[in-house]
mmCIF file of C-alpha atoms and ligand atoms in Angstrom:
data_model
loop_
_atom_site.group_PDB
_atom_site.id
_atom_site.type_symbol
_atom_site.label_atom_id
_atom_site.label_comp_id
_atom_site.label_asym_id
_atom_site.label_seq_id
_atom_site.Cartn_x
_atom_site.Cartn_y
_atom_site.Cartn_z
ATOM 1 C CA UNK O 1 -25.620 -12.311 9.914
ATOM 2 C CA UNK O 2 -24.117 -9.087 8.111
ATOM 3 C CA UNK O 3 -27.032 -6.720 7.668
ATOM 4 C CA UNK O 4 -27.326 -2.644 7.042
ATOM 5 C CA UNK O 5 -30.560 -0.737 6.927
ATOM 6 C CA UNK O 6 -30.239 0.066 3.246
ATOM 7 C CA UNK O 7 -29.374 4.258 2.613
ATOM 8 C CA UNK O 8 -29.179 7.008 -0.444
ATOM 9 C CA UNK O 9 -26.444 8.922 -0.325
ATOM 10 C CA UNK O 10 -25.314 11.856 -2.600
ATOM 11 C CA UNK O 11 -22.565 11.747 -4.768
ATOM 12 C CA UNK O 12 -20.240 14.240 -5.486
ATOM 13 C CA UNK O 13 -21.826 14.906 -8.878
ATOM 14 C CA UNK O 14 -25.350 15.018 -7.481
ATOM 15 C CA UNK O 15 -26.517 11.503 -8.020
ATOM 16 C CA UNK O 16 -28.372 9.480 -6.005
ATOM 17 C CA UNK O 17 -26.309 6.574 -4.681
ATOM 18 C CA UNK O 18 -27.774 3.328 -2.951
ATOM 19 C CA UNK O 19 -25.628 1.387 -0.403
ATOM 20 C CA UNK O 20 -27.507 -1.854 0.373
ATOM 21 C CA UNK O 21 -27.246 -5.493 1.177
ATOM 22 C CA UNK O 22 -25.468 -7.508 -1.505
ATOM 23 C CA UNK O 23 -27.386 -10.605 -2.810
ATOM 24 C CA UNK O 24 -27.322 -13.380 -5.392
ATOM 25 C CA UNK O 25 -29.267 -11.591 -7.623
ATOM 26 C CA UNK O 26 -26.090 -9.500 -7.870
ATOM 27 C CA UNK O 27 -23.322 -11.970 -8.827
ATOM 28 C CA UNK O 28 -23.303 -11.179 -12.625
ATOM 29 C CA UNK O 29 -22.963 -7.508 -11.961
ATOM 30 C CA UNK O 30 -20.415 -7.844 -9.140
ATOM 31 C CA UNK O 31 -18.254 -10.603 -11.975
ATOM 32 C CA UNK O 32 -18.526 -7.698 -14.542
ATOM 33 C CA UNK O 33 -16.915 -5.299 -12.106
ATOM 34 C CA UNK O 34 -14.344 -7.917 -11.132
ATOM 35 C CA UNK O 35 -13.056 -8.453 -14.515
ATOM 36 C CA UNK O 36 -13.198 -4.970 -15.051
ATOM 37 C CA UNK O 37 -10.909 -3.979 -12.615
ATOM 38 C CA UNK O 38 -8.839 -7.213 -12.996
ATOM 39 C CA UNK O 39 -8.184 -6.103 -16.468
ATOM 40 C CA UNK O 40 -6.739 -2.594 -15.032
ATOM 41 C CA UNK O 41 -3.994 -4.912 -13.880
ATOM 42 C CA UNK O 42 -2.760 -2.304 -10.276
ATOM 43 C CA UNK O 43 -5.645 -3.119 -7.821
ATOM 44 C CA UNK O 44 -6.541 -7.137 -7.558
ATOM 45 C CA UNK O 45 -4.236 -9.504 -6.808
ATOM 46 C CA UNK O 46 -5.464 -12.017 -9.342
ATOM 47 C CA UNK O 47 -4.681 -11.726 -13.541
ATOM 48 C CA UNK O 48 -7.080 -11.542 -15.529
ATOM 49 C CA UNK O 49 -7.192 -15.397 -16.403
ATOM 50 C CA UNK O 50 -7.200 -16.572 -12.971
ATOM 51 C CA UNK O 51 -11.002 -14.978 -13.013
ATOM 52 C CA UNK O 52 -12.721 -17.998 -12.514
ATOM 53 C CA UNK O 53 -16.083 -17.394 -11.194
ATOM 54 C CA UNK O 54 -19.250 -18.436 -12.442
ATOM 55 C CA UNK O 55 -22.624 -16.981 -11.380
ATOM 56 C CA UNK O 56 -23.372 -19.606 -9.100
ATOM 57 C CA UNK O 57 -19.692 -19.538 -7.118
ATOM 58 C CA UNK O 58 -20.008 -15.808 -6.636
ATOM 59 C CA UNK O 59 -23.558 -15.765 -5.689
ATOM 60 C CA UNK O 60 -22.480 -18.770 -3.126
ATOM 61 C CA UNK O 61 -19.739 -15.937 -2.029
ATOM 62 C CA UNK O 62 -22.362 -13.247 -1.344
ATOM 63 C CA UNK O 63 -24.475 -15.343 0.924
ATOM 64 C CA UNK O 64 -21.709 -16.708 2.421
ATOM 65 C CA UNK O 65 -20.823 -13.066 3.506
ATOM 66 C CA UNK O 66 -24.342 -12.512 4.210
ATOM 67 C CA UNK O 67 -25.073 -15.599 6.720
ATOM 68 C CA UNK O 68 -22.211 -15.391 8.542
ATOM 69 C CA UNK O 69 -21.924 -13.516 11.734
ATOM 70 C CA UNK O 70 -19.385 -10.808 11.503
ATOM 71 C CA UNK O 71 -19.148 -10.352 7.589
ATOM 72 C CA UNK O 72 -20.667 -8.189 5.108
ATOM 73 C CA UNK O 73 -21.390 -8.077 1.502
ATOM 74 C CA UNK O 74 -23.100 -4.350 0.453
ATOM 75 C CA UNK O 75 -22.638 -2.567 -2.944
ATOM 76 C CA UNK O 76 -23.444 0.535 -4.620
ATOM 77 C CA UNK O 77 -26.065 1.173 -7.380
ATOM 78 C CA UNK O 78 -26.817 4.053 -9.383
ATOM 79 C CA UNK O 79 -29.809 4.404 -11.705
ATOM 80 C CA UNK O 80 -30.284 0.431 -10.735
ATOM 81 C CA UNK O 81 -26.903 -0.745 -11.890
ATOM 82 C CA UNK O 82 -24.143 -1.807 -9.131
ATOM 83 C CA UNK O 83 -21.648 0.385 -9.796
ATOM 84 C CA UNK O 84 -18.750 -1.072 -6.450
ATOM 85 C CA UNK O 85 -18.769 -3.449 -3.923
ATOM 86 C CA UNK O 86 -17.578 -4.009 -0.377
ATOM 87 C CA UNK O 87 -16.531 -7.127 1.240
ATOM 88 C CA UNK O 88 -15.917 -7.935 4.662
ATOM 89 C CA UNK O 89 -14.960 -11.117 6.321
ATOM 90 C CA UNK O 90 -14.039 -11.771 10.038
ATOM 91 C CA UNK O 91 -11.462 -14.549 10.833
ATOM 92 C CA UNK O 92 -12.905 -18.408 10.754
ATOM 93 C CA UNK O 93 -11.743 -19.134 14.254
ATOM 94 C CA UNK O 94 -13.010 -17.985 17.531
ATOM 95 C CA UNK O 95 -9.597 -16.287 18.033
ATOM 96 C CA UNK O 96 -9.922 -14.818 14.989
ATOM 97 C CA UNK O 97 -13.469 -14.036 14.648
ATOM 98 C CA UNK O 98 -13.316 -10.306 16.517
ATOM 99 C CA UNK O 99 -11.074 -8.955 13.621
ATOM 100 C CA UNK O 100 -12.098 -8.744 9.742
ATOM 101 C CA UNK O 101 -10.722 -7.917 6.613
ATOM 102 C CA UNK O 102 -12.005 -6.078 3.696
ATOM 103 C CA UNK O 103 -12.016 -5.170 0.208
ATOM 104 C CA UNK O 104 -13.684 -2.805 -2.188
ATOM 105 C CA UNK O 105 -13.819 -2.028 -5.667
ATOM 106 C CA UNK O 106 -15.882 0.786 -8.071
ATOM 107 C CA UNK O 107 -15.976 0.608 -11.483
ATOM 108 C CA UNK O 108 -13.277 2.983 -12.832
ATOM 109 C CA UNK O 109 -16.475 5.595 -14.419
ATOM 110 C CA UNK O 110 -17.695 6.101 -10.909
ATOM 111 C CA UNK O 111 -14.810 6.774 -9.154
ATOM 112 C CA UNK O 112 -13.419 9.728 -7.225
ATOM 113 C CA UNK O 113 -17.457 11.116 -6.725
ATOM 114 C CA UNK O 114 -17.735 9.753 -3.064
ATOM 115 C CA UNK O 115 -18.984 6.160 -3.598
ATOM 116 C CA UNK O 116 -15.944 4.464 -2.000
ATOM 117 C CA UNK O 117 -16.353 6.687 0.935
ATOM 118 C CA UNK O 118 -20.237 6.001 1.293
ATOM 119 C CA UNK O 119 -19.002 2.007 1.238
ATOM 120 C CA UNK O 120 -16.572 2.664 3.524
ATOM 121 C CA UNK O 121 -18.870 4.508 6.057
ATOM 122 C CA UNK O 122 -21.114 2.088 6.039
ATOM 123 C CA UNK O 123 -19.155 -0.861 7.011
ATOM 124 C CA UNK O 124 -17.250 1.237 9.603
ATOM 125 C CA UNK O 125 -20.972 1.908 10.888
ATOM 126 C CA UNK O 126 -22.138 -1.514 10.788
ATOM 127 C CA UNK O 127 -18.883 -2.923 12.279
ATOM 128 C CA UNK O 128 -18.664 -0.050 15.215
ATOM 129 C CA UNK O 129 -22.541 -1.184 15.928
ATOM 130 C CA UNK O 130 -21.925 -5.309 15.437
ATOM 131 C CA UNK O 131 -21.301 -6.814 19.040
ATOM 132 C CA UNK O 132 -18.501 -9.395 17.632
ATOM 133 C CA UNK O 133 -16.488 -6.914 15.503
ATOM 134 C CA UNK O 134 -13.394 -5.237 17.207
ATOM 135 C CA UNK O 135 -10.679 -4.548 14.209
ATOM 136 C CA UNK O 136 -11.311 -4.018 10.492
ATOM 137 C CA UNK O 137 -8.160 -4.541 8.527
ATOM 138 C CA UNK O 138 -7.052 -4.461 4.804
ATOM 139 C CA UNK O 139 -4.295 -5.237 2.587
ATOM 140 C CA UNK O 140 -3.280 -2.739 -0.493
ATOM 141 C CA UNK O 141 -0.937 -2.248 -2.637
ATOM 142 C CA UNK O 142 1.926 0.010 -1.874
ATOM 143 C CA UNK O 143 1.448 1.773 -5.536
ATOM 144 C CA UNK O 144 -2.477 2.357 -4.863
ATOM 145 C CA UNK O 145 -1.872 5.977 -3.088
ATOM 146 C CA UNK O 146 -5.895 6.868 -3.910
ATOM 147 C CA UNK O 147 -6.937 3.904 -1.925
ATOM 148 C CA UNK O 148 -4.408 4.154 1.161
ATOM 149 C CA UNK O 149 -5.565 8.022 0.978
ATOM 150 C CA UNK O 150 -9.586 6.813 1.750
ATOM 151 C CA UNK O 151 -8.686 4.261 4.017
ATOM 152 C CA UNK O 152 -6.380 7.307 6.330
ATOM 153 C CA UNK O 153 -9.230 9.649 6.128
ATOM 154 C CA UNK O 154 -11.247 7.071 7.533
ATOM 155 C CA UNK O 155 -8.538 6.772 10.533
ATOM 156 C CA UNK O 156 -6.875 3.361 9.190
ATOM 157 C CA UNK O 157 -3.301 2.971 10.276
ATOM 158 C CA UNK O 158 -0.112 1.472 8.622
ATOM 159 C CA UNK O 159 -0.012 -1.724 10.260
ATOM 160 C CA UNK O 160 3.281 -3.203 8.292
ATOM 161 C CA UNK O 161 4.562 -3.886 4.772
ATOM 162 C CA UNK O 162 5.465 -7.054 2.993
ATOM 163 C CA UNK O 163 8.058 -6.175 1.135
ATOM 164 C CA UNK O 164 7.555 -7.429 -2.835
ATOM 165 C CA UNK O 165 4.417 -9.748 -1.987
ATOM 166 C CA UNK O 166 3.309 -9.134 -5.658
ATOM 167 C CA UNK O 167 5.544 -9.876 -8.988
ATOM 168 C CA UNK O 168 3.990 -8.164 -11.950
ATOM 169 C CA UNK O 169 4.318 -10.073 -15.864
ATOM 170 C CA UNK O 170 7.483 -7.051 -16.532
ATOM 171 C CA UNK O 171 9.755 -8.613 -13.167
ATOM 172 C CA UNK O 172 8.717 -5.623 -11.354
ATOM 173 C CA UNK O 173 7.495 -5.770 -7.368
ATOM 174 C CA UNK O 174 4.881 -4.430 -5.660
ATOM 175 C CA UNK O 175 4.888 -4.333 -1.528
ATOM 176 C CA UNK O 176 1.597 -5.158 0.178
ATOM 177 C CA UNK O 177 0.606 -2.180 3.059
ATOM 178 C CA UNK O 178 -1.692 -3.739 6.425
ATOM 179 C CA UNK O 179 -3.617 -1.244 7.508
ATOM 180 C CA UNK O 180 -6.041 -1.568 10.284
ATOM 181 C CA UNK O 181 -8.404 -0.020 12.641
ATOM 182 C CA UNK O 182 -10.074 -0.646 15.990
ATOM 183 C CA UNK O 183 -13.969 -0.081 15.909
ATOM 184 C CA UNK O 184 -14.698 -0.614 19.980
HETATM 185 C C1 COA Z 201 -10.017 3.073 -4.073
HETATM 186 C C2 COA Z 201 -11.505 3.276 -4.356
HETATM 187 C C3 COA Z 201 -12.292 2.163 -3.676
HETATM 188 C C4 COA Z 201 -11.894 4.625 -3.733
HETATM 189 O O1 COA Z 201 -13.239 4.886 -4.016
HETATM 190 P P1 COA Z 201 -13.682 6.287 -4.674
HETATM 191 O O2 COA Z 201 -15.158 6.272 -4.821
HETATM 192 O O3 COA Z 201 -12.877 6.512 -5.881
HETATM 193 O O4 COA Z 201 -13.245 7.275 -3.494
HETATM 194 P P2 COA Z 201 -13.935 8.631 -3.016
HETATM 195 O O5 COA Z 201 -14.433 9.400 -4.188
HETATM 196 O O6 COA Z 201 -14.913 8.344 -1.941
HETATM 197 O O7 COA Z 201 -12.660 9.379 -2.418
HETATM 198 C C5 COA Z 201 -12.255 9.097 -1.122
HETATM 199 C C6 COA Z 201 -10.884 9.640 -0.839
HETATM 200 O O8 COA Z 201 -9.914 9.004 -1.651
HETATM 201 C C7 COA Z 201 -8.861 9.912 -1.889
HETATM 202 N N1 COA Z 201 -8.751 10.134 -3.336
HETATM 203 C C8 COA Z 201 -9.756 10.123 -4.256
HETATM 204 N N2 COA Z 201 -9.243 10.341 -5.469
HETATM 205 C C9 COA Z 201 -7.896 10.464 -5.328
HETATM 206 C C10 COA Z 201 -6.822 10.661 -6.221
HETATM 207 N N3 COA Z 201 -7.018 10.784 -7.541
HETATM 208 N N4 COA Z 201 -5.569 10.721 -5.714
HETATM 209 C C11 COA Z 201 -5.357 10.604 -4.391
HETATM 210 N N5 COA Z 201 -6.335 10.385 -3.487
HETATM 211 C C12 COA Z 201 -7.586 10.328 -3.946
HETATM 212 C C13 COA Z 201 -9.214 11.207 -1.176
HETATM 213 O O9 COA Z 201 -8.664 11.135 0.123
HETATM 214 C C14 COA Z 201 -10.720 11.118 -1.119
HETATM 215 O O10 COA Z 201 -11.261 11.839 -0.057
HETATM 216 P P3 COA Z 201 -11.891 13.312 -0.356
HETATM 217 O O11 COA Z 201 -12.955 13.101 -1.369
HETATM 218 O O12 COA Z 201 -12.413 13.736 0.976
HETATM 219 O O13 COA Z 201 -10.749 14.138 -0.875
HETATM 220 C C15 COA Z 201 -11.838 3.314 -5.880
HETATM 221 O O14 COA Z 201 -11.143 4.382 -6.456
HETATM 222 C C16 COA Z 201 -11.496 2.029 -6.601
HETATM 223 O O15 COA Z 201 -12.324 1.127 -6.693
HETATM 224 N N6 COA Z 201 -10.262 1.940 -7.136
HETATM 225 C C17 COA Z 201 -9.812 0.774 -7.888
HETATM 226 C C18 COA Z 201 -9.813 -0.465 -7.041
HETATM 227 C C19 COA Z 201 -9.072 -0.278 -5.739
HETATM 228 O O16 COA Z 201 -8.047 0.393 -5.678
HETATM 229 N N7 COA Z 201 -9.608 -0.888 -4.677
HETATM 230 C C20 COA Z 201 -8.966 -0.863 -3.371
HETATM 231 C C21 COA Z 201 -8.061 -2.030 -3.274
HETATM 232 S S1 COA Z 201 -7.324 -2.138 -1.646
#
């Protein structure tokens, strides 16, 4: 089961930040920070209209993450709204199951004041301290320098590149970077 003790953190514009355990509670918030980052088109891999979850399918994703050994579901609130969200899930096979990838996303208002780093923290945190956890991995988009800069600071490494994995509505590609790092 993915747990954290829940912590405050301060953001770079002296507010109080909450990292805790995602729940079901949250899927409408979590939805509304989907979309809204869907609909800036450069960080999800989905369009917009292949946004297809319903409160019950997204709250059915959270506990998923939260019940299974070796994943994670945590977000952010400020003032008691959930401002980003972290996901983490370790492979499905016992091969598999020591190495995990993740995503995260912050609603554009909040960004650049810390919060991605406080996510980040805490997972690395959680996975350096979870016995089954060995590699924490990630897939981003080559054009998403602000992202790729986090994850390096953090000690993430290029891992490879798939060159054009994403075709954007205009013809244009975008190459997907692997970047990974070992926690034990
Ligand atoms: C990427 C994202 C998660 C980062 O979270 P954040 O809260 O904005 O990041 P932080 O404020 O903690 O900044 C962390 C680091 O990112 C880098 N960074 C932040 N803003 C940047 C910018 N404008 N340009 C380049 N690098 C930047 C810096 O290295 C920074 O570290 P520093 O504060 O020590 O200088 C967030 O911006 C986001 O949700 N973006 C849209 C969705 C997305 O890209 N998700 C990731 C998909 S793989």
């Amino acid at each position: 089961m993915g747990f954290i003790e829940q912590k405050t953190f301060r953001s770079k514009n002296d507010t109080d930040v909450l990292i805790r355990n995602g729940g079901a509670d949250d899927a409408d918030e979590i939805i509304g920070i989907n979309k809204s980052v869907l609909e800036e088109k450069f960080f999800m891999l989905r369009e917009p209209s292949e946004a297809t979850y319903t409160t019950e399918s997204m709250a059915k994703e959270i506990i998923r993450h939260i019940e299974k050994e070796g994943s994670l579901y945590i977000v952010s609130e400020v003032n008691g709204k959930v401002t980003g969200y972290l996901e983490f899930q370790n492979g499905f096979f016992k091969r598999t199951s020591h190495s995990g990838m993740f995503s995260m996303f912050i609603l554009k208002e909040f960004r650049e004041t810390g919060i991605g780093s406080m996510l980040l923290e805490t997972l690395l945190e959680w996975a350096e301290n979870n016995p089954l956890t060995e590699k924490v991995t990630l897939a981003v988009f080559s054009t998403n320098v602000r992202a790729q800069n986090l994850y390096r600071k953090y000690g993430f490494m290029e891992e490879g590149r798939c060159p054009r994995d994403m075709k954007l509505d205009d013809g244009t590609y975008i190459d997907s970077v692997l970047m990974y790092k070992f926690v034990k």
